Structure formats: C-alpha cells, structure tokens
C-alpha cells in the first residue's frame, strides 16, 4: 500500500482566556514563538504529514498571520461556536481534496513528541480511529466541592491527549451525523457512529496548556540552556584597595582601569553577554566614553542581566574564578557572592566565587595584576 495521505487540523478557535489577559492562550509566546505556531510546526515538520491547516476564531485572522511567521501551511479556516462545530468545519474544508487520514490536534498541546504523531498514524492502518492516552495513576475521588463522596475505581481509565487520528471519510460522516450533539471529543463522535477507536501510548510531554502554571511548565521544559564564558585582566598600580566581585578589598596596591577595574565583575559581565550572543563589555561600555570613568562595575553587570530578561531569559547560575597571589579572596568570598547575587537578583546558591593562584608563575604569579574568568548559565 502506498503511503497514506495525512492531513492535520490544529484547533485554535477557542478564546481560552483562563490564563488571564486579553490574549487567547494559543497566541501566547513560548520561547519566542506562539503556542499555536509551535503546534502547527509539529505537523508541518513531520515527514508523514502532507497538509496542515489551523481552525481559528474569525476575529483572529490578523493575530494568526503574525503568529505563524514563515510556516508553510494551508490557509486557515474559521471555526464555529463550539469545538465540535469547529472540527466539523475544518473537516469540511478538506473534503474537496480528501486525505486518507486526518489528525485533529489541540493547539494548546505544543510539546507533543513526533513519536506520538507517528503512533497514531500507524494505528489508523488497522482502526478507524486512534487516540494517544495515558493510564490514570492518581486515585480518583468523587466530591461535592468540600467533601469526598466516593472513590472511583481507576482500573481501565485513561487520560486522553491529542492528536486524535481518524480515517477521513468516516470521521467526516460521523461529524455531519452528530452535529450539535455536544460530544466531548472527536473520539466520542467516532464512538457514537459505532467506529472502533484504538488506544496508543501518549506522552506526558503532550500536556495541555490550560493554566498559568502549565504555561510556566511549558516554558521551563521547552527552554534552551546557554552557557557563556568571560575573561579579564587588570594591572596593579598605586592605591590602597581593589574592587573585586563588587567588594572593596583593602590592599597595598590598586588596579588600573577606566572604570573601577573590578576584574571579577568584568569577566562575569562578558560571560552573561556571551550566553546571549550580545557582544562584549567593551561594545556596551566603550573605554573611550568618559561616562564610565571610575564607574562601579555593578552597573555593567546589571545591564547584562537586564538584556537577558529582555530576551525572556533567566540567569540561573554564575561562577567566577579570581586568579592572583594577593589579596586573599577567601575572607571576602561570602560578601562577594552576596554582592553578585544582589546585582543579578538571583539566589545566593546560584552564585559561586572561587580563587586560585598560579603557583608564582606568570604575570599573576609575579604580582603584576589580577585575572578572572567566569561562566554564566542562562535559560532562554
Ligand atoms: Mg576589565
């Protein structure tokens, strides 16, 4: 049998504003892309899917255009007043060039693994319908709002996910026949028409974004980790103290530099800029600019951190190594960590300050200056 032609309908016509705010949840951003665009891309990039179409709210044409960017898709169709209506209208829109199979997916499940899509398609070779599902593992209670009224046996119960897949002709006919019947999902429409529906293993990653917590979870698991490094050196000169990792450390010499010459904070600033590909400290704060003469380097570090936030990212970890024979860093380590954590607005246990000597070797060994290197980890 030649490869089946498979179309995907991504259902995005709901208003779904339970997350608060005016924006329907399918248009909220997840790692720089809308939830809807991510759901559409699952199918557009799947090798076994031929056609992808969104079913959207009639008011969302403009939003949709902005949301999908450069994805290559069939033009969207407008949904109806209920999800079931919307699915039927989506199916009708495919009817003049009918696929063999159709997958119907909730836009609010943008992290569904491709393997789940593949399993649903496979099952349609032997079943009219197929849905991904996971066995219920929590104990189920009935209640009246404040009190338990019974325990429901969970054996044989499943939580269903999407995409739900069907042979196209059968599900279109079933949706026409049961239009207006208020069935809870497309599998229920197929069941009402007497068609067998197979269960295939779902995946926890295919969870539905319903609450703000769900969106946060989706952002957490779909984010990418970036690591940046930084390195800096400043030469000793006259003075009675050095600034090191945001702390004034008494010393018989000072450090020469345009700003306060805090070599630790400079290395860390570069590490953060490196993690987001935002150039280096000299680009943002040119030594030629008199504004930065003697400037506290905490301002440079705070600026780098603000660029991370502006990208929708989160700084999760900073590690600085100070390289010198003198002054001793150990007595100031906790104050340095606290200073950095305060500037970055992150927890103390996400900040590390370490020190090493070079065993008397090289310029740090000869006491000519201080070097520092740093690593920063950012979740985008
Ligand atoms: Mg520097």
mmCIF file of C-alpha atoms and ligand atoms in Angstrom:
data_model
loop_
_atom_site.group_PDB
_atom_site.id
_atom_site.type_symbol
_atom_site.label_atom_id
_atom_site.label_comp_id
_atom_site.label_asym_id
_atom_site.label_seq_id
_atom_site.Cartn_x
_atom_site.Cartn_y
_atom_site.Cartn_z
ATOM 1 C CA UNK A 1 0.000 0.000 0.000
ATOM 2 C CA UNK A 2 1.352 3.380 -0.930
ATOM 3 C CA UNK A 3 1.919 5.858 1.869
ATOM 4 C CA UNK A 4 -1.366 7.226 3.245
ATOM 5 C CA UNK A 5 -2.082 10.919 2.706
ATOM 6 C CA UNK A 6 -2.391 12.530 6.103
ATOM 7 C CA UNK A 7 -3.804 15.960 6.904
ATOM 8 C CA UNK A 8 -3.611 17.690 10.282
ATOM 9 C CA UNK A 9 -6.169 20.114 11.692
ATOM 10 C CA UNK A 10 -4.920 22.232 14.580
ATOM 11 C CA UNK A 11 -7.816 23.545 16.628
ATOM 12 C CA UNK A 12 -7.277 27.136 17.731
ATOM 13 C CA UNK A 13 -10.731 28.707 17.562
ATOM 14 C CA UNK A 14 -11.327 28.802 21.327
ATOM 15 C CA UNK A 15 -10.990 32.009 23.294
ATOM 16 C CA UNK A 16 -9.236 30.195 26.191
ATOM 17 C CA UNK A 17 -8.535 33.240 28.351
ATOM 18 C CA UNK A 18 -8.355 31.347 31.615
ATOM 19 C CA UNK A 19 -4.692 32.350 31.757
ATOM 20 C CA UNK A 20 -5.775 35.940 32.280
ATOM 21 C CA UNK A 21 -5.138 38.859 29.985
ATOM 22 C CA UNK A 22 -6.760 39.593 26.651
ATOM 23 C CA UNK A 23 -4.675 37.310 24.503
ATOM 24 C CA UNK A 24 -6.122 33.853 23.776
ATOM 25 C CA UNK A 25 -3.700 31.291 25.193
ATOM 26 C CA UNK A 26 -2.786 29.804 21.801
ATOM 27 C CA UNK A 27 -1.256 33.158 20.851
ATOM 28 C CA UNK A 28 0.901 33.497 23.982
ATOM 29 C CA UNK A 29 4.622 33.123 23.443
ATOM 30 C CA UNK A 30 6.593 30.040 24.269
ATOM 31 C CA UNK A 31 10.311 30.561 23.708
ATOM 32 C CA UNK A 32 9.834 33.334 21.152
ATOM 33 C CA UNK A 33 7.134 31.516 19.126
ATOM 34 C CA UNK A 34 3.400 31.434 19.762
ATOM 35 C CA UNK A 35 1.902 28.287 21.275
ATOM 36 C CA UNK A 36 -0.142 27.927 18.054
ATOM 37 C CA UNK A 37 2.885 28.234 15.771
ATOM 38 C CA UNK A 38 4.658 25.545 17.784
ATOM 39 C CA UNK A 39 1.667 23.216 17.494
ATOM 40 C CA UNK A 40 1.420 23.824 13.744
ATOM 41 C CA UNK A 41 5.156 23.286 13.348
ATOM 42 C CA UNK A 42 4.871 19.838 14.989
ATOM 43 C CA UNK A 43 2.900 18.719 11.935
ATOM 44 C CA UNK A 44 4.466 20.947 9.272
ATOM 45 C CA UNK A 45 7.856 19.424 10.113
ATOM 46 C CA UNK A 46 6.592 15.826 10.435
ATOM 47 C CA UNK A 47 7.663 13.680 7.454
ATOM 48 C CA UNK A 48 4.380 11.759 7.354
ATOM 49 C CA UNK A 49 2.043 14.778 7.237
ATOM 50 C CA UNK A 50 1.070 16.232 3.841
ATOM 51 C CA UNK A 51 -1.154 19.155 4.765
ATOM 52 C CA UNK A 52 -1.568 21.291 7.877
ATOM 53 C CA UNK A 53 -4.437 23.669 8.488
ATOM 54 C CA UNK A 54 -5.402 25.728 11.511
ATOM 55 C CA UNK A 55 -9.017 26.289 12.512
ATOM 56 C CA UNK A 56 -9.111 29.740 14.087
ATOM 57 C CA UNK A 57 -11.558 32.259 15.512
ATOM 58 C CA UNK A 58 -12.928 34.631 12.864
ATOM 59 C CA UNK A 59 -11.599 37.588 14.890
ATOM 60 C CA UNK A 60 -8.055 36.203 14.938
ATOM 61 C CA UNK A 61 -7.088 36.480 11.228
ATOM 62 C CA UNK A 62 -4.565 39.205 11.911
ATOM 63 C CA UNK A 63 -3.202 37.567 15.065
ATOM 64 C CA UNK A 64 -2.838 34.330 13.150
ATOM 65 C CA UNK A 65 -0.852 35.960 10.351
ATOM 66 C CA UNK A 66 1.562 37.464 12.849
ATOM 67 C CA UNK A 67 1.786 34.262 14.880
ATOM 68 C CA UNK A 68 2.729 31.764 12.185
ATOM 69 C CA UNK A 69 5.597 33.699 10.625
ATOM 70 C CA UNK A 70 7.161 31.775 7.757
ATOM 71 C CA UNK A 71 5.470 28.388 8.322
ATOM 72 C CA UNK A 72 4.150 26.881 5.072
ATOM 73 C CA UNK A 73 0.527 25.942 5.740
ATOM 74 C CA UNK A 74 -2.848 25.565 4.078
ATOM 75 C CA UNK A 75 -4.873 28.758 4.599
ATOM 76 C CA UNK A 76 -6.746 28.764 7.934
ATOM 77 C CA UNK A 77 -10.498 28.324 8.191
ATOM 78 C CA UNK A 78 -12.822 29.930 10.716
ATOM 79 C CA UNK A 79 -14.330 27.778 13.431
ATOM 80 C CA UNK A 80 -17.856 27.683 14.829
ATOM 81 C CA UNK A 81 -19.333 28.382 18.233
ATOM 82 C CA UNK A 82 -18.296 25.070 19.806
ATOM 83 C CA UNK A 83 -15.165 22.990 19.392
ATOM 84 C CA UNK A 84 -17.214 20.223 17.783
ATOM 85 C CA UNK A 85 -18.593 22.706 15.222
ATOM 86 C CA UNK A 86 -15.102 23.979 14.573
ATOM 87 C CA UNK A 87 -13.753 20.494 13.911
ATOM 88 C CA UNK A 88 -16.620 19.770 11.530
ATOM 89 C CA UNK A 89 -15.929 22.980 9.595
ATOM 90 C CA UNK A 90 -12.250 22.064 9.463
ATOM 91 C CA UNK A 91 -13.095 18.610 8.102
ATOM 92 C CA UNK A 92 -15.470 20.096 5.505
ATOM 93 C CA UNK A 93 -12.645 22.368 4.332
ATOM 94 C CA UNK A 94 -10.603 19.267 3.448
ATOM 95 C CA UNK A 95 -13.470 17.414 1.755
ATOM 96 C CA UNK A 96 -12.924 18.522 -1.846
ATOM 97 C CA UNK A 97 -9.416 17.049 -1.794
ATOM 98 C CA UNK A 98 -9.860 14.408 0.887
ATOM 99 C CA UNK A 99 -6.855 12.887 2.662
ATOM 100 C CA UNK A 100 -6.835 9.228 3.734
ATOM 101 C CA UNK A 101 -6.333 10.116 7.395
ATOM 102 C CA UNK A 102 -6.860 13.257 9.423
ATOM 103 C CA UNK A 103 -5.254 14.123 12.748
ATOM 104 C CA UNK A 104 -7.112 16.570 14.976
ATOM 105 C CA UNK A 105 -4.918 18.362 17.488
ATOM 106 C CA UNK A 106 -5.426 20.881 20.288
ATOM 107 C CA UNK A 107 -3.308 23.992 19.676
ATOM 108 C CA UNK A 108 -2.741 24.059 23.442
ATOM 109 C CA UNK A 109 -0.548 20.931 23.265
ATOM 110 C CA UNK A 110 2.532 22.413 21.581
ATOM 111 C CA UNK A 111 5.091 19.990 23.003
ATOM 112 C CA UNK A 112 3.615 16.728 21.715
ATOM 113 C CA UNK A 113 6.514 14.495 20.630
ATOM 114 C CA UNK A 114 6.671 13.442 16.933
ATOM 115 C CA UNK A 115 6.676 9.813 18.098
ATOM 116 C CA UNK A 116 3.105 10.217 19.391
ATOM 117 C CA UNK A 117 2.005 11.502 15.985
ATOM 118 C CA UNK A 118 3.692 8.508 14.351
ATOM 119 C CA UNK A 119 1.952 6.026 16.665
ATOM 120 C CA UNK A 120 -1.474 7.496 15.914
ATOM 121 C CA UNK A 121 -0.863 7.283 12.150
ATOM 122 C CA UNK A 122 0.376 3.686 12.452
ATOM 123 C CA UNK A 123 -2.754 2.644 14.336
ATOM 124 C CA UNK A 124 -5.020 4.028 11.588
ATOM 125 C CA UNK A 125 -3.887 1.216 9.296
ATOM 126 C CA UNK A 126 -5.993 -1.165 11.373
ATOM 127 C CA UNK A 127 -8.546 1.067 13.125
ATOM 128 C CA UNK A 128 -10.946 3.803 12.024
ATOM 129 C CA UNK A 129 -9.835 5.963 14.950
ATOM 130 C CA UNK A 130 -6.794 6.115 17.226
ATOM 131 C CA UNK A 131 -6.073 8.325 20.219
ATOM 132 C CA UNK A 132 -2.998 8.775 22.414
ATOM 133 C CA UNK A 133 -3.759 8.194 26.068
ATOM 134 C CA UNK A 134 -2.068 7.534 29.394
ATOM 135 C CA UNK A 135 -3.403 5.302 32.167
ATOM 136 C CA UNK A 136 -4.781 7.180 35.157
ATOM 137 C CA UNK A 137 -2.332 6.697 38.023
ATOM 138 C CA UNK A 138 -3.787 9.053 40.660
ATOM 139 C CA UNK A 139 -6.620 7.752 42.804
ATOM 140 C CA UNK A 140 -9.888 9.295 41.666
ATOM 141 C CA UNK A 141 -12.407 10.710 44.129
ATOM 142 C CA UNK A 142 -15.905 11.982 43.739
ATOM 143 C CA UNK A 143 -16.697 15.020 45.830
ATOM 144 C CA UNK A 144 -19.318 17.675 46.430
ATOM 145 C CA UNK A 145 -16.839 20.542 46.423
ATOM 146 C CA UNK A 146 -15.685 20.245 50.024
ATOM 147 C CA UNK A 147 -16.039 16.585 50.930
ATOM 148 C CA UNK A 148 -15.294 13.184 49.442
ATOM 149 C CA UNK A 149 -18.443 11.323 48.452
ATOM 150 C CA UNK A 150 -16.902 8.286 46.854
ATOM 151 C CA UNK A 151 -13.867 6.606 45.315
ATOM 152 C CA UNK A 152 -13.841 5.779 41.614
ATOM 153 C CA UNK A 153 -12.034 2.610 40.568
ATOM 154 C CA UNK A 154 -9.333 3.722 38.153
ATOM 155 C CA UNK A 155 -8.645 0.357 36.515
ATOM 156 C CA UNK A 156 -9.164 0.742 32.772
ATOM 157 C CA UNK A 157 -9.342 4.544 32.896
ATOM 158 C CA UNK A 158 -7.201 6.686 30.598
ATOM 159 C CA UNK A 159 -6.402 10.360 30.186
ATOM 160 C CA UNK A 160 -6.691 11.229 26.515
ATOM 161 C CA UNK A 161 -4.422 13.540 24.591
ATOM 162 C CA UNK A 162 -4.180 14.693 21.004
ATOM 163 C CA UNK A 163 -3.696 14.371 18.090
ATOM 164 C CA UNK A 164 -6.697 12.114 17.711
ATOM 165 C CA UNK A 165 -6.490 10.396 14.336
ATOM 166 C CA UNK A 166 -9.223 9.059 12.063
ATOM 167 C CA UNK A 167 -9.875 7.741 8.620
ATOM 168 C CA UNK A 168 -11.117 10.864 6.936
ATOM 169 C CA UNK A 169 -14.321 9.692 5.235
ATOM 170 C CA UNK A 170 -15.622 8.027 8.397
ATOM 171 C CA UNK A 171 -14.948 10.920 10.774
ATOM 172 C CA UNK A 172 -16.382 13.492 8.360
ATOM 173 C CA UNK A 173 -19.572 11.440 8.052
ATOM 174 C CA UNK A 174 -19.760 10.978 11.834
ATOM 175 C CA UNK A 175 -19.272 14.696 12.491
ATOM 176 C CA UNK A 176 -22.021 15.535 9.970
ATOM 177 C CA UNK A 177 -24.346 12.996 11.546
ATOM 178 C CA UNK A 178 -23.764 14.137 15.127
ATOM 179 C CA UNK A 179 -23.501 17.899 14.501
ATOM 180 C CA UNK A 180 -24.824 19.729 17.558
ATOM 181 C CA UNK A 181 -24.735 16.617 19.774
ATOM 182 C CA UNK A 182 -22.202 18.106 22.243
ATOM 183 C CA UNK A 183 -19.817 15.177 22.395
ATOM 184 C CA UNK A 184 -16.672 15.800 24.421
ATOM 185 C CA UNK A 185 -14.033 14.905 21.857
ATOM 186 C CA UNK A 186 -13.636 13.605 18.337
ATOM 187 C CA UNK A 187 -13.164 10.053 19.538
ATOM 188 C CA UNK A 188 -16.599 10.329 21.160
ATOM 189 C CA UNK A 189 -18.029 11.361 17.783
ATOM 190 C CA UNK A 190 -16.442 8.298 16.171
ATOM 191 C CA UNK A 191 -17.663 6.069 19.016
ATOM 192 C CA UNK A 192 -21.210 7.448 18.628
ATOM 193 C CA UNK A 193 -21.074 6.391 14.983
ATOM 194 C CA UNK A 194 -20.027 2.893 16.039
ATOM 195 C CA UNK A 195 -16.405 3.079 14.876
ATOM 196 C CA UNK A 196 -13.605 1.348 16.751
ATOM 197 C CA UNK A 197 -11.058 3.701 18.342
ATOM 198 C CA UNK A 198 -7.625 2.338 19.223
ATOM 199 C CA UNK A 199 -5.575 3.467 22.210
ATOM 200 C CA UNK A 200 -1.895 4.201 21.599
ATOM 201 C CA UNK A 201 0.597 5.325 24.251
ATOM 202 C CA UNK A 202 0.563 9.065 24.838
ATOM 203 C CA UNK A 203 3.364 11.046 26.397
ATOM 204 C CA UNK A 204 3.486 13.318 29.456
ATOM 205 C CA UNK A 205 5.168 15.945 27.258
ATOM 206 C CA UNK A 206 1.917 16.271 25.301
ATOM 207 C CA UNK A 207 0.222 18.003 28.229
ATOM 208 C CA UNK A 208 -2.364 20.688 27.567
ATOM 209 C CA UNK A 209 -1.657 24.309 28.491
ATOM 210 C CA UNK A 210 -4.694 25.419 30.470
ATOM 211 C CA UNK A 211 -3.397 27.392 33.457
ATOM 212 C CA UNK A 212 -0.604 29.879 34.031
ATOM 213 C CA UNK A 213 1.279 27.061 35.785
ATOM 214 C CA UNK A 214 1.008 24.940 32.642
ATOM 215 C CA UNK A 215 2.446 27.770 30.561
ATOM 216 C CA UNK A 216 5.321 28.161 33.020
ATOM 217 C CA UNK A 217 5.949 24.404 32.873
ATOM 218 C CA UNK A 218 5.943 24.519 29.069
ATOM 219 C CA UNK A 219 8.402 27.404 29.101
ATOM 220 C CA UNK A 220 10.635 25.522 31.518
ATOM 221 C CA UNK A 221 10.757 22.262 29.597
ATOM 222 C CA UNK A 222 10.973 23.817 26.144
ATOM 223 C CA UNK A 223 13.667 26.329 27.015
ATOM 224 C CA UNK A 224 17.239 26.018 25.889
ATOM 225 C CA UNK A 225 20.310 26.317 28.062
ATOM 226 C CA UNK A 226 23.033 28.754 27.075
ATOM 227 C CA UNK A 227 26.468 28.981 28.623
ATOM 228 C CA UNK A 228 28.805 31.944 28.218
ATOM 229 C CA UNK A 229 32.381 32.477 29.342
ATOM 230 C CA UNK A 230 34.309 35.632 30.175
ATOM 231 C CA UNK A 231 37.909 36.530 30.916
ATOM 232 C CA UNK A 232 39.524 39.765 32.082
ATOM 233 C CA UNK A 233 42.812 41.126 33.400
ATOM 234 C CA UNK A 234 43.721 44.352 35.144
ATOM 235 C CA UNK A 235 47.198 45.553 36.054
ATOM 236 C CA UNK A 236 48.222 46.645 39.549
ATOM 237 C CA UNK A 237 49.074 50.318 40.122
ATOM 238 C CA UNK A 238 49.209 52.730 43.005
ATOM 239 C CA UNK A 239 46.427 52.565 45.592
ATOM 240 C CA UNK A 240 45.272 51.132 48.883
ATOM 241 C CA UNK A 241 42.393 48.901 47.776
ATOM 242 C CA UNK A 242 40.985 46.906 44.880
ATOM 243 C CA UNK A 243 37.382 46.325 43.852
ATOM 244 C CA UNK A 244 36.863 42.611 43.433
ATOM 245 C CA UNK A 245 33.477 40.987 42.703
ATOM 246 C CA UNK A 246 31.628 44.055 43.951
ATOM 247 C CA UNK A 247 33.556 44.296 47.236
ATOM 248 C CA UNK A 248 36.151 46.886 48.283
ATOM 249 C CA UNK A 249 39.147 44.851 49.420
ATOM 250 C CA UNK A 250 41.983 46.668 51.255
ATOM 251 C CA UNK A 251 45.351 46.033 49.555
ATOM 252 C CA UNK A 252 48.700 47.770 49.296
ATOM 253 C CA UNK A 253 48.089 48.350 45.593
ATOM 254 C CA UNK A 254 45.147 49.301 43.379
ATOM 255 C CA UNK A 255 44.030 48.067 39.969
ATOM 256 C CA UNK A 256 44.354 50.303 36.923
ATOM 257 C CA UNK A 257 41.340 50.609 34.682
ATOM 258 C CA UNK A 258 38.933 53.026 33.135
ATOM 259 C CA UNK A 259 36.072 52.023 35.450
ATOM 260 C CA UNK A 260 36.608 50.734 38.984
ATOM 261 C CA UNK A 261 38.637 47.904 37.363
ATOM 262 C CA UNK A 262 36.624 45.141 39.039
ATOM 263 C CA UNK A 263 38.127 42.290 37.089
ATOM 264 C CA UNK A 264 35.705 39.708 38.547
ATOM 265 C CA UNK A 265 32.571 41.604 37.560
ATOM 266 C CA UNK A 266 34.002 42.366 34.119
ATOM 267 C CA UNK A 267 34.628 38.680 33.437
ATOM 268 C CA UNK A 268 31.134 37.818 34.646
ATOM 269 C CA UNK A 269 29.524 40.585 32.577
ATOM 270 C CA UNK A 270 31.225 39.175 29.483
ATOM 271 C CA UNK A 271 30.088 35.660 30.382
ATOM 272 C CA UNK A 272 26.453 36.790 30.526
ATOM 273 C CA UNK A 273 26.734 38.762 27.310
ATOM 274 C CA UNK A 274 28.362 35.710 25.752
ATOM 275 C CA UNK A 275 25.490 33.434 26.758
ATOM 276 C CA UNK A 276 23.023 35.549 24.794
ATOM 277 C CA UNK A 277 25.356 36.445 21.940
ATOM 278 C CA UNK A 278 25.231 40.143 22.844
ATOM 279 C CA UNK A 279 28.825 41.171 22.214
ATOM 280 C CA UNK A 280 31.207 42.116 24.999
ATOM 281 C CA UNK A 281 31.579 44.681 27.735
ATOM 282 C CA UNK A 282 33.673 46.992 25.542
ATOM 283 C CA UNK A 283 30.833 47.156 22.997
ATOM 284 C CA UNK A 284 28.274 48.213 25.606
ATOM 285 C CA UNK A 285 30.569 50.418 27.708
ATOM 286 C CA UNK A 286 33.405 51.712 25.473
ATOM 287 C CA UNK A 287 36.528 52.714 27.437
ATOM 288 C CA UNK A 288 36.612 55.818 25.225
ATOM 289 C CA UNK A 289 33.359 57.053 26.789
ATOM 290 C CA UNK A 290 34.059 59.399 29.734
ATOM 291 C CA UNK A 291 30.760 58.358 31.357
ATOM 292 C CA UNK A 292 32.372 55.120 32.560
ATOM 293 C CA UNK A 293 35.448 56.728 34.187
ATOM 294 C CA UNK A 294 35.672 55.259 37.681
ATOM 295 C CA UNK A 295 32.189 53.777 37.244
ATOM 296 C CA UNK A 296 31.130 50.987 39.597
ATOM 297 C CA UNK A 297 31.170 47.786 37.568
ATOM 298 C CA UNK A 298 27.956 46.596 39.201
ATOM 299 C CA UNK A 299 26.171 48.798 36.671
ATOM 300 C CA UNK A 300 27.761 46.867 33.783
ATOM 301 C CA UNK A 301 26.721 43.568 35.310
ATOM 302 C CA UNK A 302 23.155 44.760 35.968
ATOM 303 C CA UNK A 303 22.906 45.910 32.337
ATOM 304 C CA UNK A 304 23.973 42.484 31.041
ATOM 305 C CA UNK A 305 21.395 40.844 33.327
ATOM 306 C CA UNK A 306 18.693 43.195 32.035
ATOM 307 C CA UNK A 307 19.483 42.120 28.456
ATOM 308 C CA UNK A 308 18.824 38.506 29.494
ATOM 309 C CA UNK A 309 15.466 39.494 30.956
ATOM 310 C CA UNK A 310 14.614 41.492 27.822
ATOM 311 C CA UNK A 311 15.129 38.298 25.795
ATOM 312 C CA UNK A 312 12.644 36.480 28.006
ATOM 313 C CA UNK A 313 15.543 34.549 29.529
ATOM 314 C CA UNK A 314 16.556 33.747 33.059
ATOM 315 C CA UNK A 315 20.036 33.746 34.526
ATOM 316 C CA UNK A 316 20.327 30.552 36.534
ATOM 317 C CA UNK A 317 23.969 30.413 37.565
ATOM 318 C CA UNK A 318 27.151 32.471 37.732
ATOM 319 C CA UNK A 319 30.630 31.218 38.591
ATOM 320 C CA UNK A 320 33.690 33.462 38.886
ATOM 321 C CA UNK A 321 37.293 32.386 39.407
ATOM 322 C CA UNK A 322 39.707 35.090 40.578
ATOM 323 C CA UNK A 323 43.352 34.393 39.721
ATOM 324 C CA UNK A 324 46.009 36.139 41.862
ATOM 325 C CA UNK A 325 48.531 35.631 44.680
ATOM 326 C CA UNK A 326 47.250 38.607 46.685
ATOM 327 C CA UNK A 327 44.882 39.812 48.032
ATOM 328 C CA UNK A 328 43.358 36.692 49.574
ATOM 329 C CA UNK A 329 39.820 36.181 48.313
ATOM 330 C CA UNK A 330 38.704 33.636 50.945
ATOM 331 C CA UNK A 331 37.821 36.105 53.717
ATOM 332 C CA UNK A 332 35.636 38.074 51.273
ATOM 333 C CA UNK A 333 34.094 35.207 49.352
ATOM 334 C CA UNK A 334 30.679 35.259 51.042
ATOM 335 C CA UNK A 335 30.385 39.036 50.728
ATOM 336 C CA UNK A 336 31.346 38.783 47.041
ATOM 337 C CA UNK A 337 28.743 36.115 46.374
ATOM 338 C CA UNK A 338 26.099 38.187 48.167
ATOM 339 C CA UNK A 339 27.042 41.308 46.187
ATOM 340 C CA UNK A 340 26.804 39.489 42.853
ATOM 341 C CA UNK A 341 23.532 37.782 43.802
ATOM 342 C CA UNK A 342 22.048 41.159 44.761
ATOM 343 C CA UNK A 343 23.095 42.804 41.486
ATOM 344 C CA UNK A 344 21.762 39.908 39.422
ATOM 345 C CA UNK A 345 18.623 39.447 41.514
ATOM 346 C CA UNK A 346 19.165 35.698 41.899
ATOM 347 C CA UNK A 347 19.514 33.368 44.878
ATOM 348 C CA UNK A 348 22.836 33.172 46.681
ATOM 349 C CA UNK A 349 23.214 29.461 45.951
ATOM 350 C CA UNK A 350 23.238 30.256 42.230
ATOM 351 C CA UNK A 351 26.419 32.323 42.609
ATOM 352 C CA UNK A 352 29.916 30.946 43.055
ATOM 353 C CA UNK A 353 33.172 32.812 43.669
ATOM 354 C CA UNK A 354 36.400 30.821 43.650
ATOM 355 C CA UNK A 355 40.052 31.798 43.834
ATOM 356 C CA UNK A 356 43.296 30.301 42.689
ATOM 357 C CA UNK A 357 46.934 31.281 42.397
ATOM 358 C CA UNK A 358 49.228 30.354 39.524
ATOM 359 C CA UNK A 359 51.891 28.959 41.861
ATOM 360 C CA UNK A 360 54.050 32.035 41.410
ATOM 361 C CA UNK A 361 54.113 31.633 37.621
ATOM 362 C CA UNK A 362 53.299 34.238 35.015
ATOM 363 C CA UNK A 363 52.072 37.799 35.477
ATOM 364 C CA UNK A 364 49.674 36.923 38.271
ATOM 365 C CA UNK A 365 52.420 34.939 39.962
ATOM 366 C CA UNK A 366 54.764 37.912 39.786
ATOM 367 C CA UNK A 367 52.048 40.094 41.300
ATOM 368 C CA UNK A 368 51.690 42.317 38.241
ATOM 369 C CA UNK A 369 47.924 42.102 38.100
ATOM 370 C CA UNK A 370 44.768 40.089 38.681
ATOM 371 C CA UNK A 371 42.955 37.890 36.174
ATOM 372 C CA UNK A 372 39.443 36.489 36.416
ATOM 373 C CA UNK A 373 37.373 34.086 34.410
ATOM 374 C CA UNK A 374 33.673 33.450 34.642
ATOM 375 C CA UNK A 375 30.908 31.181 33.385
ATOM 376 C CA UNK A 376 27.243 32.129 33.246
ATOM 377 C CA UNK A 377 24.287 29.852 32.517
ATOM 378 C CA UNK A 378 21.115 31.286 31.005
ATOM 379 C CA UNK A 379 17.786 29.589 30.243
ATOM 380 C CA UNK A 380 16.130 31.068 27.167
HETATM 381 MG MG1 LIG B 1 38.102 44.899 32.538
#
